[in-house]
Amino acid sequence: MFENNLSFARNLDQKDPLKEYRHKFHIPRHEGKEAIYFCGNSLGLQPISVRESIDKELLRWQQLAVEGHFMGETPWLHYHKQFKGPVSRLVGALPEEVVVMNNLTVNLHLMLVSFYQPEGKRFKIITEKGAFPSDQYALESQVKFHGYKPEEAIIELQPREGECNLRTEDILQTIQTHAGELALVMMGGLNYYTGQVFDMQAITQAAHQAGAYAGFDLAHAAGNVLLQLHDWQVDFAVWCTYKYLNSSPGGVAGAFIHSNHAYSANLPRFAGWWDIMNKSVF
């Protein structure tokens, strides 16, 4: 039974199986005391181990220079391969379905090159109203790039009057209603403003039944909630790593493409160096 008092909260802290992880991070101080930090959605705390890790790479650079790309404990050229295992576990994916690269919005645009392919009547995108602004800007610019007006192409989901969260049945009904003109469902896996976690599996299934792709921005979900992108059959996802994954300001972002699409020659894409190196989407 929940109790609204300090002793009850402290008792919960003592029982928390993750409580020891607090000691692995630097806690900011305010007026000589450790601050109560509620800004993990904007920047995670610095892990105590970061300085040692960075110093190791600086030493490799100092000693090896360009050879650091190919030599040493963790050669830089294939850094993305080193992260495939742990990153895939974070988002519930196969190792070959994930990569660490770029920043979130760049990755989102790269995914939209492949997964937003409007044609004829099928040109609309469903997203949630109040999505993170960078997602809104990306979707609007992609729609305009293809010659459509955002107010005609983008369908924004909003809660019922007097409610704060979207009902899953309303999301699924909207997908079904627009099935004949829908190209993509693209929304946050967790709404940054309300904290609502969306039923990504049900949304993906409904999008596929409507003949559309489904993708998610996991900036506020990766490292925060349980994800099973592969099993949910999500087509693509993107996320940053500086929030709940505590990487750093400007930390390199991540991307996921389901193995159903990884080697598809039918999906358009913007190719580069890694395509030659890896002979894959990444």
mmCIF file of C-alpha atoms in Angstrom:
data_model
loop_
_atom_site.group_PDB
_atom_site.id
_atom_site.type_symbol
_atom_site.label_atom_id
_atom_site.label_comp_id
_atom_site.label_asym_id
_atom_site.label_seq_id
_atom_site.Cartn_x
_atom_site.Cartn_y
_atom_site.Cartn_z
ATOM 1 C CA MET A 1 0.000 0.000 0.000
ATOM 2 C CA PHE A 2 1.448 3.351 -1.040
ATOM 3 C CA GLU A 3 2.115 5.933 1.665
ATOM 4 C CA ASN A 4 2.792 9.608 1.009
ATOM 5 C CA ASN A 5 5.618 10.193 3.474
ATOM 6 C CA LEU A 6 9.425 10.355 3.572
ATOM 7 C CA SER A 7 9.986 7.157 5.557
ATOM 8 C CA PHE A 8 7.998 5.128 3.031
ATOM 9 C CA ALA A 9 10.066 6.595 0.177
ATOM 10 C CA ARG A 10 13.328 5.802 1.971
ATOM 11 C CA ASN A 11 12.160 2.267 2.609
ATOM 12 C CA LEU A 12 11.504 1.832 -1.104
ATOM 13 C CA ASP A 13 15.002 3.129 -1.823
ATOM 14 C CA GLN A 14 16.504 0.517 0.463
ATOM 15 C CA LYS A 15 14.585 -2.263 -1.257
ATOM 16 C CA ASP A 16 15.433 -1.074 -4.772
ATOM 17 C CA PRO A 17 17.638 -3.755 -6.416
ATOM 18 C CA LEU A 18 19.234 -1.033 -8.560
ATOM 19 C CA LYS A 19 20.158 1.292 -5.705
ATOM 20 C CA GLU A 20 23.892 0.549 -5.961
ATOM 21 C CA TYR A 21 23.988 2.054 -9.444
ATOM 22 C CA ARG A 22 23.628 5.488 -7.880
ATOM 23 C CA HIS A 23 27.247 5.199 -6.748
ATOM 24 C CA LYS A 24 28.424 4.745 -10.345
ATOM 25 C CA PHE A 25 27.535 8.347 -11.302
ATOM 26 C CA HIS A 26 28.665 11.840 -10.405
ATOM 27 C CA ILE A 27 25.796 13.661 -8.672
ATOM 28 C CA PRO A 28 25.746 17.475 -9.097
ATOM 29 C CA ARG A 29 25.893 19.471 -5.893
ATOM 30 C CA HIS A 30 23.806 22.470 -4.895
ATOM 31 C CA GLU A 31 24.703 24.589 -1.862
ATOM 32 C CA GLY A 32 27.066 21.881 -0.713
ATOM 33 C CA LYS A 33 24.564 19.036 -0.943
ATOM 34 C CA GLU A 34 23.888 16.417 -3.604
ATOM 35 C CA ALA A 35 21.143 17.660 -5.908
ATOM 36 C CA ILE A 36 17.977 15.694 -6.586
ATOM 37 C CA TYR A 37 18.380 15.283 -10.331
ATOM 38 C CA PHE A 38 15.253 15.159 -12.505
ATOM 39 C CA CYS A 39 16.858 16.104 -15.841
ATOM 40 C CA GLY A 40 17.775 12.642 -17.117
ATOM 41 C CA ASN A 41 15.366 13.203 -19.994
ATOM 42 C CA SER A 42 17.673 16.002 -21.216
ATOM 43 C CA LEU A 43 21.108 14.781 -20.156
ATOM 44 C CA GLY A 44 22.046 11.746 -18.137
ATOM 45 C CA LEU A 45 24.496 11.960 -15.263
ATOM 46 C CA GLN A 46 28.176 11.409 -15.991
ATOM 47 C CA PRO A 47 29.317 7.851 -15.177
ATOM 48 C CA ILE A 48 32.347 7.838 -12.896
ATOM 49 C CA SER A 49 34.119 5.489 -15.334
ATOM 50 C CA VAL A 50 33.955 7.954 -18.249
ATOM 51 C CA ARG A 51 37.181 9.824 -17.545
ATOM 52 C CA GLU A 52 39.238 6.629 -17.470
ATOM 53 C CA SER A 53 37.682 5.426 -20.724
ATOM 54 C CA ILE A 54 38.345 8.701 -22.515
ATOM 55 C CA ASP A 55 41.902 8.854 -21.200
ATOM 56 C CA LYS A 56 42.558 5.410 -22.700
ATOM 57 C CA GLU A 57 41.456 6.594 -26.143
ATOM 58 C CA LEU A 58 43.488 9.802 -25.858
ATOM 59 C CA LEU A 59 46.537 7.715 -25.000
ATOM 60 C CA ARG A 60 45.947 5.475 -28.032
ATOM 61 C CA TRP A 61 45.697 8.555 -30.223
ATOM 62 C CA GLN A 62 48.924 9.888 -28.699
ATOM 63 C CA GLN A 63 50.830 6.640 -29.173
ATOM 64 C CA LEU A 64 49.343 5.252 -32.388
ATOM 65 C CA ALA A 65 47.997 8.235 -34.334
ATOM 66 C CA VAL A 66 46.399 6.941 -37.551
ATOM 67 C CA GLU A 67 47.235 3.351 -36.674
ATOM 68 C CA GLY A 68 44.667 3.629 -33.890
ATOM 69 C CA HIS A 69 42.047 2.966 -36.563
ATOM 70 C CA PHE A 70 43.412 -0.573 -36.943
ATOM 71 C CA MET A 71 45.460 -1.384 -33.828
ATOM 72 C CA GLY A 72 44.949 -1.523 -30.092
ATOM 73 C CA GLU A 73 42.308 -3.086 -27.888
ATOM 74 C CA THR A 74 39.399 -1.341 -29.615
ATOM 75 C CA PRO A 75 40.363 -0.146 -33.129
ATOM 76 C CA TRP A 76 38.364 2.931 -34.108
ATOM 77 C CA LEU A 77 37.516 1.908 -37.674
ATOM 78 C CA HIS A 78 35.052 -0.732 -36.521
ATOM 79 C CA TYR A 79 33.769 1.053 -33.418
ATOM 80 C CA HIS A 80 30.165 0.474 -34.501
ATOM 81 C CA LYS A 81 30.713 -3.299 -34.462
ATOM 82 C CA GLN A 82 31.903 -3.159 -30.855
ATOM 83 C CA PHE A 83 28.581 -1.667 -29.789
ATOM 84 C CA LYS A 84 26.264 -4.002 -31.686
ATOM 85 C CA GLY A 85 25.953 -6.517 -28.856
ATOM 86 C CA PRO A 86 25.148 -4.172 -25.960
ATOM 87 C CA VAL A 87 23.034 -1.824 -28.071
ATOM 88 C CA SER A 88 20.971 -4.667 -29.497
ATOM 89 C CA ARG A 89 20.197 -5.861 -25.978
ATOM 90 C CA LEU A 90 19.038 -2.369 -24.976
ATOM 91 C CA VAL A 91 16.421 -2.186 -27.706
ATOM 92 C CA GLY A 92 15.541 -5.865 -28.121
ATOM 93 C CA ALA A 93 17.131 -6.340 -31.521
ATOM 94 C CA LEU A 94 19.499 -8.647 -33.358
ATOM 95 C CA PRO A 95 23.099 -7.358 -33.417
ATOM 96 C CA GLU A 96 22.975 -6.919 -37.190
ATOM 97 C CA GLU A 97 19.872 -4.711 -36.890
ATOM 98 C CA VAL A 98 21.496 -1.833 -34.986
ATOM 99 C CA VAL A 99 24.231 0.712 -35.485
ATOM 100 C CA VAL A 100 25.650 3.649 -33.536
ATOM 101 C CA MET A 101 26.134 6.699 -35.770
ATOM 102 C CA ASN A 102 25.335 10.397 -36.358
ATOM 103 C CA ASN A 103 22.751 12.191 -34.243
ATOM 104 C CA LEU A 104 19.067 11.393 -33.838
ATOM 105 C CA THR A 105 17.573 13.749 -36.409
ATOM 106 C CA VAL A 106 20.154 12.866 -39.064
ATOM 107 C CA ASN A 107 19.325 9.200 -38.495
ATOM 108 C CA LEU A 108 15.608 9.946 -38.691
ATOM 109 C CA HIS A 109 16.038 11.648 -42.051
ATOM 110 C CA LEU A 110 18.081 8.693 -43.313
ATOM 111 C CA MET A 111 15.339 6.310 -42.205
ATOM 112 C CA LEU A 112 12.661 8.433 -43.860
ATOM 113 C CA VAL A 113 14.568 8.286 -47.135
ATOM 114 C CA SER A 114 13.895 4.561 -47.095
ATOM 115 C CA PHE A 115 10.600 4.254 -45.252
ATOM 116 C CA TYR A 116 8.616 7.292 -46.365
ATOM 117 C CA GLN A 117 7.833 6.611 -50.004
ATOM 118 C CA PRO A 118 4.541 8.365 -50.810
ATOM 119 C CA GLU A 119 2.790 7.270 -53.971
ATOM 120 C CA GLY A 120 -0.642 8.162 -55.333
ATOM 121 C CA LYS A 121 -3.235 8.342 -52.570
ATOM 122 C CA ARG A 122 -0.861 6.712 -50.063
ATOM 123 C CA PHE A 123 1.131 9.704 -48.798
ATOM 124 C CA LYS A 124 0.026 10.396 -45.224
ATOM 125 C CA ILE A 125 1.967 10.095 -41.966
ATOM 126 C CA ILE A 126 0.433 9.520 -38.539
ATOM 127 C CA THR A 127 2.241 10.957 -35.533
ATOM 128 C CA GLU A 128 1.245 12.192 -32.095
ATOM 129 C CA LYS A 129 0.375 15.832 -31.518
ATOM 130 C CA GLY A 130 2.996 17.314 -29.254
ATOM 131 C CA ALA A 131 5.730 15.029 -30.519
ATOM 132 C CA PHE A 132 9.262 16.170 -29.796
ATOM 133 C CA PRO A 133 9.780 19.309 -31.941
ATOM 134 C CA SER A 134 12.741 17.939 -33.912
ATOM 135 C CA ASP A 135 10.557 15.029 -35.050
ATOM 136 C CA GLN A 136 7.869 17.439 -36.166
ATOM 137 C CA TYR A 137 10.396 19.491 -38.120
ATOM 138 C CA ALA A 138 11.826 16.357 -39.751
ATOM 139 C CA LEU A 139 8.423 15.054 -40.801
ATOM 140 C CA GLU A 140 7.317 18.436 -42.117
ATOM 141 C CA SER A 141 10.474 18.868 -44.182
ATOM 142 C CA GLN A 142 10.239 15.340 -45.604
ATOM 143 C CA VAL A 143 6.619 15.882 -46.589
ATOM 144 C CA LYS A 144 7.507 19.167 -48.306
ATOM 145 C CA PHE A 145 10.473 17.512 -50.024
ATOM 146 C CA HIS A 146 8.039 15.100 -51.655
ATOM 147 C CA GLY A 147 5.779 17.945 -52.750
ATOM 148 C CA TYR A 148 2.994 17.678 -50.169
ATOM 149 C CA LYS A 149 1.578 20.146 -47.681
ATOM 150 C CA PRO A 150 2.144 19.189 -44.009
ATOM 151 C CA GLU A 151 -1.414 20.114 -43.060
ATOM 152 C CA GLU A 152 -2.690 17.604 -45.641
ATOM 153 C CA ALA A 153 -0.098 14.866 -45.239
ATOM 154 C CA ILE A 154 0.483 14.729 -41.470
ATOM 155 C CA ILE A 155 -2.250 13.371 -39.197
ATOM 156 C CA GLU A 156 -1.690 14.316 -35.564
ATOM 157 C CA LEU A 157 -3.117 12.120 -32.824
ATOM 158 C CA GLN A 158 -4.405 13.932 -29.755
ATOM 159 C CA PRO A 159 -6.039 12.777 -26.509
ATOM 160 C CA ARG A 160 -9.755 12.931 -26.010
ATOM 161 C CA GLU A 161 -11.103 16.124 -24.499
ATOM 162 C CA GLY A 162 -10.270 16.319 -20.813
ATOM 163 C CA GLU A 163 -7.630 13.549 -21.025
ATOM 164 C CA CYS A 164 -3.829 13.790 -21.030
ATOM 165 C CA ASN A 165 -2.838 10.538 -22.711
ATOM 166 C CA LEU A 166 -3.722 8.904 -25.994
ATOM 167 C CA ARG A 167 -5.864 5.812 -25.823
ATOM 168 C CA THR A 168 -4.393 2.873 -27.707
ATOM 169 C CA GLU A 169 -7.765 2.077 -29.254
ATOM 170 C CA ASP A 170 -7.934 5.616 -30.656
ATOM 171 C CA ILE A 171 -4.478 5.270 -32.216
ATOM 172 C CA LEU A 172 -5.404 1.957 -33.822
ATOM 173 C CA GLN A 173 -8.738 3.308 -35.026
ATOM 174 C CA THR A 174 -7.036 6.291 -36.673
ATOM 175 C CA ILE A 175 -4.655 3.958 -38.484
ATOM 176 C CA GLN A 176 -7.541 1.837 -39.682
ATOM 177 C CA THR A 177 -9.571 4.876 -40.761
ATOM 178 C CA HIS A 178 -6.741 6.169 -42.954
ATOM 179 C CA ALA A 179 -5.502 2.767 -44.141
ATOM 180 C CA GLY A 180 -6.010 3.504 -47.823
ATOM 181 C CA GLU A 181 -3.930 6.691 -47.762
ATOM 182 C CA LEU A 182 -1.349 5.883 -45.115
ATOM 183 C CA ALA A 183 2.363 5.578 -45.946
ATOM 184 C CA LEU A 184 3.918 5.696 -42.476
ATOM 185 C CA VAL A 185 3.210 5.701 -38.749
ATOM 186 C CA MET A 186 6.054 7.563 -37.062
ATOM 187 C CA MET A 187 5.812 8.603 -33.417
ATOM 188 C CA GLY A 188 7.699 8.576 -30.167
ATOM 189 C CA GLY A 189 7.939 5.314 -28.289
ATOM 190 C CA LEU A 190 7.508 7.378 -25.120
ATOM 191 C CA ASN A 191 6.040 10.861 -25.190
ATOM 192 C CA TYR A 192 8.575 13.244 -23.681
ATOM 193 C CA TYR A 193 5.922 15.583 -22.300
ATOM 194 C CA THR A 194 3.470 13.175 -20.636
ATOM 195 C CA GLY A 195 5.709 10.151 -20.053
ATOM 196 C CA GLN A 196 3.189 7.891 -21.800
ATOM 197 C CA VAL A 197 4.696 4.687 -23.191
ATOM 198 C CA PHE A 198 2.911 3.681 -26.371
ATOM 199 C CA ASP A 199 1.982 0.118 -27.303
ATOM 200 C CA MET A 200 4.550 -0.118 -30.079
ATOM 201 C CA GLN A 201 3.742 -3.713 -30.900
ATOM 202 C CA ALA A 202 0.034 -3.032 -31.434
ATOM 203 C CA ILE A 203 0.745 0.157 -33.387
ATOM 204 C CA THR A 204 3.225 -1.641 -35.643
ATOM 205 C CA GLN A 205 0.814 -4.477 -36.289
ATOM 206 C CA ALA A 206 -1.965 -2.030 -37.183
ATOM 207 C CA ALA A 207 0.330 -0.064 -39.495
ATOM 208 C CA HIS A 208 1.346 -3.226 -41.331
ATOM 209 C CA GLN A 209 -2.272 -4.293 -41.695
ATOM 210 C CA ALA A 210 -2.928 -0.886 -43.262
ATOM 211 C CA GLY A 211 -0.076 -1.399 -45.718
ATOM 212 C CA ALA A 212 2.197 1.169 -44.063
ATOM 213 C CA TYR A 213 5.568 1.148 -42.315
ATOM 214 C CA ALA A 214 5.986 1.824 -38.583
ATOM 215 C CA GLY A 215 8.907 3.669 -36.993
ATOM 216 C CA PHE A 216 9.624 5.181 -33.588
ATOM 217 C CA ASP A 217 11.772 7.849 -31.988
ATOM 218 C CA LEU A 218 13.128 6.183 -28.851
ATOM 219 C CA ALA A 219 15.044 9.170 -27.471
ATOM 220 C CA HIS A 220 13.136 8.981 -24.190
ATOM 221 C CA ALA A 221 12.610 5.204 -24.263
ATOM 222 C CA ALA A 222 16.050 3.668 -24.927
ATOM 223 C CA GLY A 223 17.606 2.799 -21.590
ATOM 224 C CA ASN A 224 14.376 3.744 -19.839
ATOM 225 C CA VAL A 225 11.736 1.134 -20.720
ATOM 226 C CA LEU A 226 11.736 -2.448 -21.955
ATOM 227 C CA LEU A 227 11.980 -2.644 -25.748
ATOM 228 C CA GLN A 228 11.628 -5.644 -28.063
ATOM 229 C CA LEU A 229 11.919 -4.050 -31.504
ATOM 230 C CA HIS A 230 12.709 -7.245 -33.394
ATOM 231 C CA ASP A 231 9.877 -9.295 -31.923
ATOM 232 C CA TRP A 232 7.449 -6.387 -32.338
ATOM 233 C CA GLN A 233 8.339 -6.280 -36.055
ATOM 234 C CA VAL A 234 9.063 -2.533 -35.896
ATOM 235 C CA ASP A 235 10.424 -1.412 -39.265
ATOM 236 C CA PHE A 236 12.866 1.207 -37.986
ATOM 237 C CA ALA A 237 13.746 3.241 -34.913
ATOM 238 C CA VAL A 238 16.173 5.984 -33.923
ATOM 239 C CA TRP A 239 17.365 7.270 -30.566
ATOM 240 C CA CYS A 240 19.968 9.439 -28.895
ATOM 241 C CA THR A 241 22.361 8.196 -26.212
ATOM 242 C CA TYR A 242 22.929 11.268 -24.041
ATOM 243 C CA LYS A 243 19.727 10.969 -22.029
ATOM 244 C CA TYR A 244 19.006 7.717 -20.225
ATOM 245 C CA LEU A 245 22.093 6.086 -21.745
ATOM 246 C CA ASN A 246 24.368 8.715 -20.145
ATOM 247 C CA SER A 247 26.798 9.041 -23.058
ATOM 248 C CA SER A 248 27.618 12.800 -23.005
ATOM 249 C CA PRO A 249 26.455 16.054 -24.588
ATOM 250 C CA GLY A 250 26.564 15.388 -28.322
ATOM 251 C CA GLY A 251 26.905 11.641 -27.822
ATOM 252 C CA VAL A 252 26.603 9.496 -30.952
ATOM 253 C CA ALA A 253 23.035 8.307 -31.662
ATOM 254 C CA GLY A 254 21.629 4.912 -32.633
ATOM 255 C CA ALA A 255 19.436 3.422 -35.341
ATOM 256 C CA PHE A 256 17.551 0.170 -35.914
ATOM 257 C CA ILE A 257 16.307 -1.439 -39.126
ATOM 258 C CA HIS A 258 14.484 -4.740 -38.882
ATOM 259 C CA SER A 259 16.264 -7.648 -40.533
ATOM 260 C CA ASN A 260 13.247 -7.987 -42.840
ATOM 261 C CA HIS A 261 14.561 -4.908 -44.648
ATOM 262 C CA ALA A 262 18.302 -4.941 -44.021
ATOM 263 C CA TYR A 263 19.285 -6.377 -47.379
ATOM 264 C CA SER A 264 16.289 -5.277 -49.422
ATOM 265 C CA ALA A 265 17.342 -3.895 -52.795
ATOM 266 C CA ASN A 266 13.901 -2.306 -53.173
ATOM 267 C CA LEU A 267 14.367 0.258 -50.413
ATOM 268 C CA PRO A 268 15.955 3.544 -51.558
ATOM 269 C CA ARG A 269 18.800 4.772 -49.399
ATOM 270 C CA PHE A 270 21.592 7.308 -49.203
ATOM 271 C CA ALA A 271 24.793 5.271 -49.448
ATOM 272 C CA GLY A 272 28.261 6.028 -48.108
ATOM 273 C CA TRP A 273 31.500 4.567 -46.872
ATOM 274 C CA TRP A 274 29.962 1.970 -44.581
ATOM 275 C CA ASP A 275 27.880 0.534 -47.415
ATOM 276 C CA ILE A 276 31.092 -0.420 -49.189
ATOM 277 C CA MET A 277 32.722 -1.668 -45.984
ATOM 278 C CA ASN A 278 29.773 -3.695 -44.713
ATOM 279 C CA LYS A 279 27.694 -4.382 -47.840
ATOM 280 C CA SER A 280 24.502 -3.676 -45.855
ATOM 281 C CA VAL A 281 22.078 -0.870 -45.147
ATOM 282 C CA PHE A 282 24.586 0.453 -42.628
#
